[in-house]
Amino acid sequence: MHTVWVRLNAVVFFGLSALLGFSVLAAMSKIGHSSRQVPHVHKLKLKKLKSLKSHGGVDRALLNFDLHVDLNPAFHWNIKQLFVYVVASYETDRNPNNQIVLWDKIVEATDPPKSKIIKQDSIFVKYALVDQAADLRGRDVKLQVLWDHMPLTGLLYMGSQDKSTCSSFTLPYDYR
């Protein structure tokens, strides 16, 4: 006869093996969903450039933008939350690829469906558009929405707005 400890060991490790198997199945069910079901970005556009100044030896721009995006398609049973953010990209002679996060928001899966639709006009940036030097003036800046899928189980996935639908603007040559 087996002792109680041997039987308890078998039951516990069977439960752990089943839990592992279900976690792997859950992660596999998400494969491909995030690349097919993406948020719909209806509008991301500069509203107003508030200021462009030299601040402590670096250029700093403050601006407002309009954002209309439907995040509902990105959610399914295995997504806990989305981390959504707006990035400004531009090129300089010193740094060919500059990306600055201007605004972010966490959208939970438990939020009602209406709160997963961001339709805001004149959003003031949370984080200023700051260059490492005085190279912002006269630059072409591209605005893009990006998001990180944070699943209950499985791998993290990053998504982004299609580059052909990104908006862009040119900063003035003079400080304002």
PDB file of C-alpha atoms in Angstrom:
ATOM      1  CA  MET A   1       0.000   0.000   0.000  1.00  0.00           C
ATOM      2  CA  HIS A   2       1.069   3.571  -0.649  1.00  0.00           C
ATOM      3  CA  THR A   3       1.321   5.995   2.209  1.00  0.00           C
ATOM      4  CA  VAL A   4      -0.734   9.171   2.471  1.00  0.00           C
ATOM      5  CA  TRP A   5       2.321  11.229   1.537  1.00  0.00           C
ATOM      6  CA  VAL A   6       2.878   9.366  -1.716  1.00  0.00           C
ATOM      7  CA  ARG A   7      -0.770   9.777  -2.696  1.00  0.00           C
ATOM      8  CA  LEU A   8      -0.744  13.477  -1.728  1.00  0.00           C
ATOM      9  CA  ASN A   9       2.435  13.960  -3.785  1.00  0.00           C
ATOM     10  CA  ALA A  10       0.793  12.321  -6.821  1.00  0.00           C
ATOM     11  CA  VAL A  11      -2.361  14.464  -6.516  1.00  0.00           C
ATOM     12  CA  VAL A  12      -0.431  17.750  -6.083  1.00  0.00           C
ATOM     13  CA  PHE A  13       1.894  17.137  -9.006  1.00  0.00           C
ATOM     14  CA  PHE A  14      -0.968  15.956 -11.225  1.00  0.00           C
ATOM     15  CA  GLY A  15      -2.741  19.238 -10.416  1.00  0.00           C
ATOM     16  CA  LEU A  16       0.390  21.255 -11.209  1.00  0.00           C
ATOM     17  CA  SER A  17       0.861  19.370 -14.500  1.00  0.00           C
ATOM     18  CA  ALA A  18      -2.767  20.047 -15.459  1.00  0.00           C
ATOM     19  CA  LEU A  19      -2.342  23.740 -14.562  1.00  0.00           C
ATOM     20  CA  LEU A  20       0.769  23.936 -16.737  1.00  0.00           C
ATOM     21  CA  GLY A  21      -1.029  22.241 -19.624  1.00  0.00           C
ATOM     22  CA  PHE A  22      -3.993  24.631 -19.414  1.00  0.00           C
ATOM     23  CA  SER A  23      -1.652  27.642 -19.266  1.00  0.00           C
ATOM     24  CA  VAL A  24       0.137  26.470 -22.414  1.00  0.00           C
ATOM     25  CA  LEU A  25      -3.217  25.962 -24.186  1.00  0.00           C
ATOM     26  CA  ALA A  26      -4.346  29.424 -23.098  1.00  0.00           C
ATOM     27  CA  ALA A  27      -1.142  31.015 -24.414  1.00  0.00           C
ATOM     28  CA  MET A  28      -1.471  29.121 -27.708  1.00  0.00           C
ATOM     29  CA  SER A  29      -5.059  30.290 -28.167  1.00  0.00           C
ATOM     30  CA  LYS A  30      -3.787  33.880 -28.271  1.00  0.00           C
ATOM     31  CA  ILE A  31      -1.270  33.266 -31.054  1.00  0.00           C
ATOM     32  CA  GLY A  32      -2.183  35.325 -34.093  1.00  0.00           C
ATOM     33  CA  HIS A  33      -5.064  37.178 -32.443  1.00  0.00           C
ATOM     34  CA  SER A  34      -3.016  40.260 -31.630  1.00  0.00           C
ATOM     35  CA  SER A  35      -1.749  40.651 -35.179  1.00  0.00           C
ATOM     36  CA  ARG A  36      -5.218  40.214 -36.751  1.00  0.00           C
ATOM     37  CA  GLN A  37      -7.377  42.096 -34.240  1.00  0.00           C
ATOM     38  CA  VAL A  38      -5.856  45.556 -33.906  1.00  0.00           C
ATOM     39  CA  PRO A  39      -7.363  48.767 -32.530  1.00  0.00           C
ATOM     40  CA  HIS A  40      -8.929  51.106 -35.085  1.00  0.00           C
ATOM     41  CA  VAL A  41      -7.183  54.487 -35.121  1.00  0.00           C
ATOM     42  CA  HIS A  42      -9.652  56.947 -36.615  1.00  0.00           C
ATOM     43  CA  LYS A  43      -7.793  60.167 -35.855  1.00  0.00           C
ATOM     44  CA  LEU A  44      -4.446  61.216 -34.440  1.00  0.00           C
ATOM     45  CA  LYS A  45      -3.628  64.758 -35.393  1.00  0.00           C
ATOM     46  CA  LEU A  46      -1.801  67.778 -34.013  1.00  0.00           C
ATOM     47  CA  LYS A  47      -4.331  70.298 -32.700  1.00  0.00           C
ATOM     48  CA  LYS A  48      -2.079  73.146 -31.599  1.00  0.00           C
ATOM     49  CA  LEU A  49       1.581  73.760 -30.893  1.00  0.00           C
ATOM     50  CA  LYS A  50       1.529  75.578 -27.545  1.00  0.00           C
ATOM     51  CA  SER A  51       5.209  76.434 -27.345  1.00  0.00           C
ATOM     52  CA  LEU A  52       8.646  75.653 -28.719  1.00  0.00           C
ATOM     53  CA  LYS A  53      11.366  76.967 -26.447  1.00  0.00           C
ATOM     54  CA  SER A  54      14.947  76.489 -25.484  1.00  0.00           C
ATOM     55  CA  HIS A  55      14.856  75.129 -21.931  1.00  0.00           C
ATOM     56  CA  GLY A  56      18.143  74.483 -20.155  1.00  0.00           C
ATOM     57  CA  GLY A  57      20.121  74.096 -23.380  1.00  0.00           C
ATOM     58  CA  VAL A  58      17.632  71.708 -24.995  1.00  0.00           C
ATOM     59  CA  ASP A  59      14.604  72.312 -27.194  1.00  0.00           C
ATOM     60  CA  ARG A  60      11.198  71.597 -25.660  1.00  0.00           C
ATOM     61  CA  ALA A  61       7.843  71.598 -27.441  1.00  0.00           C
ATOM     62  CA  LEU A  62       4.436  71.485 -25.761  1.00  0.00           C
ATOM     63  CA  LEU A  63       1.408  70.618 -27.872  1.00  0.00           C
ATOM     64  CA  ASN A  64      -2.195  69.417 -28.003  1.00  0.00           C
ATOM     65  CA  PHE A  65      -3.483  66.612 -30.217  1.00  0.00           C
ATOM     66  CA  ASP A  66      -6.763  64.921 -31.092  1.00  0.00           C
ATOM     67  CA  LEU A  67      -7.048  61.165 -30.582  1.00  0.00           C
ATOM     68  CA  HIS A  68      -9.923  58.926 -31.666  1.00  0.00           C
ATOM     69  CA  VAL A  69      -9.184  55.197 -31.330  1.00  0.00           C
ATOM     70  CA  ASP A  70     -11.356  52.129 -30.719  1.00  0.00           C
ATOM     71  CA  LEU A  71      -9.457  49.585 -28.603  1.00  0.00           C
ATOM     72  CA  ASN A  72     -12.275  47.004 -28.349  1.00  0.00           C
ATOM     73  CA  PRO A  73     -10.989  44.713 -31.177  1.00  0.00           C
ATOM     74  CA  ALA A  74      -7.710  44.184 -29.324  1.00  0.00           C
ATOM     75  CA  PHE A  75      -9.368  42.636 -26.272  1.00  0.00           C
ATOM     76  CA  HIS A  76     -10.200  38.959 -25.839  1.00  0.00           C
ATOM     77  CA  TRP A  77     -10.473  36.626 -22.863  1.00  0.00           C
ATOM     78  CA  ASN A  78      -6.701  36.389 -22.312  1.00  0.00           C
ATOM     79  CA  ILE A  79      -5.931  40.141 -22.319  1.00  0.00           C
ATOM     80  CA  LYS A  80      -5.702  41.754 -18.898  1.00  0.00           C
ATOM     81  CA  GLN A  81      -4.951  45.291 -20.074  1.00  0.00           C
ATOM     82  CA  LEU A  82      -3.560  47.425 -22.861  1.00  0.00           C
ATOM     83  CA  PHE A  83      -0.908  50.055 -22.323  1.00  0.00           C
ATOM     84  CA  VAL A  84      -1.646  52.666 -25.001  1.00  0.00           C
ATOM     85  CA  TYR A  85       0.761  55.479 -25.819  1.00  0.00           C
ATOM     86  CA  VAL A  86       1.366  58.189 -28.418  1.00  0.00           C
ATOM     87  CA  VAL A  87       4.915  58.519 -29.739  1.00  0.00           C
ATOM     88  CA  ALA A  88       6.487  61.427 -31.607  1.00  0.00           C
ATOM     89  CA  SER A  89       9.289  60.415 -34.005  1.00  0.00           C
ATOM     90  CA  TYR A  90      11.759  62.644 -35.816  1.00  0.00           C
ATOM     91  CA  GLU A  91      15.252  62.567 -37.284  1.00  0.00           C
ATOM     92  CA  THR A  92      18.291  64.711 -36.548  1.00  0.00           C
ATOM     93  CA  ASP A  93      21.829  64.688 -37.889  1.00  0.00           C
ATOM     94  CA  ARG A  94      23.201  63.279 -34.621  1.00  0.00           C
ATOM     95  CA  ASN A  95      20.420  60.766 -33.997  1.00  0.00           C
ATOM     96  CA  PRO A  96      18.642  59.324 -37.033  1.00  0.00           C
ATOM     97  CA  ASN A  97      15.819  57.810 -34.951  1.00  0.00           C
ATOM     98  CA  ASN A  98      14.319  59.791 -32.063  1.00  0.00           C
ATOM     99  CA  GLN A  99      11.142  58.541 -30.382  1.00  0.00           C
ATOM    100  CA  ILE A 100       9.498  60.330 -27.461  1.00  0.00           C
ATOM    101  CA  VAL A 101       6.388  59.181 -25.602  1.00  0.00           C
ATOM    102  CA  LEU A 102       4.022  62.153 -25.327  1.00  0.00           C
ATOM    103  CA  TRP A 103       0.973  60.564 -23.680  1.00  0.00           C
ATOM    104  CA  ASP A 104      -0.052  57.198 -22.236  1.00  0.00           C
ATOM    105  CA  LYS A 105      -3.024  55.403 -20.745  1.00  0.00           C
ATOM    106  CA  ILE A 106      -3.745  51.980 -19.266  1.00  0.00           C
ATOM    107  CA  VAL A 107      -7.027  50.410 -20.379  1.00  0.00           C
ATOM    108  CA  GLU A 108      -8.210  47.437 -18.318  1.00  0.00           C
ATOM    109  CA  ALA A 109     -10.168  44.499 -19.723  1.00  0.00           C
ATOM    110  CA  THR A 110     -12.664  44.935 -16.888  1.00  0.00           C
ATOM    111  CA  ASP A 111     -13.503  48.471 -18.044  1.00  0.00           C
ATOM    112  CA  PRO A 112     -16.867  48.853 -19.822  1.00  0.00           C
ATOM    113  CA  PRO A 113     -16.715  48.750 -23.658  1.00  0.00           C
ATOM    114  CA  LYS A 114     -17.443  52.483 -23.965  1.00  0.00           C
ATOM    115  CA  SER A 115     -14.318  53.342 -21.964  1.00  0.00           C
ATOM    116  CA  LYS A 116     -12.233  51.314 -24.443  1.00  0.00           C
ATOM    117  CA  ILE A 117     -13.049  53.927 -27.079  1.00  0.00           C
ATOM    118  CA  ILE A 118     -10.790  56.941 -26.649  1.00  0.00           C
ATOM    119  CA  LYS A 119     -12.362  59.943 -28.348  1.00  0.00           C
ATOM    120  CA  GLN A 120     -10.679  63.014 -26.957  1.00  0.00           C
ATOM    121  CA  ASP A 121      -9.935  66.336 -28.567  1.00  0.00           C
ATOM    122  CA  SER A 122      -7.215  68.725 -27.495  1.00  0.00           C
ATOM    123  CA  ILE A 123      -5.270  66.301 -25.285  1.00  0.00           C
ATOM    124  CA  PHE A 124      -2.377  68.152 -23.683  1.00  0.00           C
ATOM    125  CA  VAL A 125       0.814  66.071 -23.633  1.00  0.00           C
ATOM    126  CA  LYS A 126       1.766  64.365 -20.351  1.00  0.00           C
ATOM    127  CA  TYR A 127       5.442  64.395 -21.308  1.00  0.00           C
ATOM    128  CA  ALA A 128       7.031  67.234 -23.290  1.00  0.00           C
ATOM    129  CA  LEU A 129       8.676  66.696 -26.659  1.00  0.00           C
ATOM    130  CA  VAL A 130      12.295  67.289 -25.613  1.00  0.00           C
ATOM    131  CA  ASP A 131      15.375  66.938 -27.801  1.00  0.00           C
ATOM    132  CA  GLN A 132      18.827  66.143 -26.398  1.00  0.00           C
ATOM    133  CA  ALA A 133      20.184  69.277 -28.038  1.00  0.00           C
ATOM    134  CA  ALA A 134      18.725  72.281 -29.820  1.00  0.00           C
ATOM    135  CA  ASP A 135      17.682  70.313 -32.904  1.00  0.00           C
ATOM    136  CA  LEU A 136      13.863  70.383 -32.792  1.00  0.00           C
ATOM    137  CA  ARG A 137      13.310  73.535 -34.830  1.00  0.00           C
ATOM    138  CA  GLY A 138      12.238  72.865 -38.411  1.00  0.00           C
ATOM    139  CA  ARG A 139      11.993  69.090 -37.957  1.00  0.00           C
ATOM    140  CA  ASP A 140       9.267  66.897 -39.406  1.00  0.00           C
ATOM    141  CA  VAL A 141       7.550  65.048 -36.558  1.00  0.00           C
ATOM    142  CA  LYS A 142       5.410  61.939 -36.994  1.00  0.00           C
ATOM    143  CA  LEU A 143       2.722  60.996 -34.419  1.00  0.00           C
ATOM    144  CA  GLN A 144       1.895  57.313 -33.965  1.00  0.00           C
ATOM    145  CA  VAL A 145      -0.254  55.271 -31.562  1.00  0.00           C
ATOM    146  CA  LEU A 146       1.377  52.174 -30.071  1.00  0.00           C
ATOM    147  CA  TRP A 147       0.082  49.641 -27.554  1.00  0.00           C
ATOM    148  CA  ASP A 148       1.331  46.749 -25.454  1.00  0.00           C
ATOM    149  CA  HIS A 149      -0.914  43.722 -24.945  1.00  0.00           C
ATOM    150  CA  MET A 150      -0.592  42.416 -21.400  1.00  0.00           C
ATOM    151  CA  PRO A 151      -2.125  38.923 -21.260  1.00  0.00           C
ATOM    152  CA  LEU A 152      -3.220  36.921 -18.249  1.00  0.00           C
ATOM    153  CA  THR A 153      -0.889  34.180 -19.418  1.00  0.00           C
ATOM    154  CA  GLY A 154       1.509  34.005 -22.355  1.00  0.00           C
ATOM    155  CA  LEU A 155       3.885  36.350 -24.091  1.00  0.00           C
ATOM    156  CA  LEU A 156       3.652  40.133 -24.194  1.00  0.00           C
ATOM    157  CA  TYR A 157       2.927  41.616 -27.603  1.00  0.00           C
ATOM    158  CA  MET A 158       3.497  45.131 -28.901  1.00  0.00           C
ATOM    159  CA  GLY A 159       1.367  46.617 -31.652  1.00  0.00           C
ATOM    160  CA  SER A 160       1.440  49.864 -33.558  1.00  0.00           C
ATOM    161  CA  GLN A 161      -0.638  51.998 -35.844  1.00  0.00           C
ATOM    162  CA  ASP A 162      -0.017  51.374 -39.530  1.00  0.00           C
ATOM    163  CA  LYS A 163       2.745  53.753 -40.635  1.00  0.00           C
ATOM    164  CA  SER A 164       0.762  54.822 -43.686  1.00  0.00           C
ATOM    165  CA  THR A 165      -1.987  56.266 -41.441  1.00  0.00           C
ATOM    166  CA  CYS A 166       0.318  58.220 -39.120  1.00  0.00           C
ATOM    167  CA  SER A 167       0.001  61.985 -39.036  1.00  0.00           C
ATOM    168  CA  SER A 168       2.926  64.349 -39.310  1.00  0.00           C
ATOM    169  CA  PHE A 169       3.691  68.022 -38.907  1.00  0.00           C
ATOM    170  CA  THR A 170       6.671  70.350 -39.174  1.00  0.00           C
ATOM    171  CA  LEU A 171       7.893  72.350 -36.201  1.00  0.00           C
ATOM    172  CA  PRO A 172       8.597  76.055 -36.838  1.00  0.00           C
ATOM    173  CA  TYR A 173      12.131  77.362 -37.339  1.00  0.00           C
ATOM    174  CA  ASP A 174      11.698  80.051 -34.668  1.00  0.00           C
ATOM    175  CA  TYR A 175      11.063  79.705 -30.953  1.00  0.00           C
ATOM    176  CA  ARG A 176       7.528  80.553 -29.762  1.00  0.00           C
TER     177      ARG A 176
END
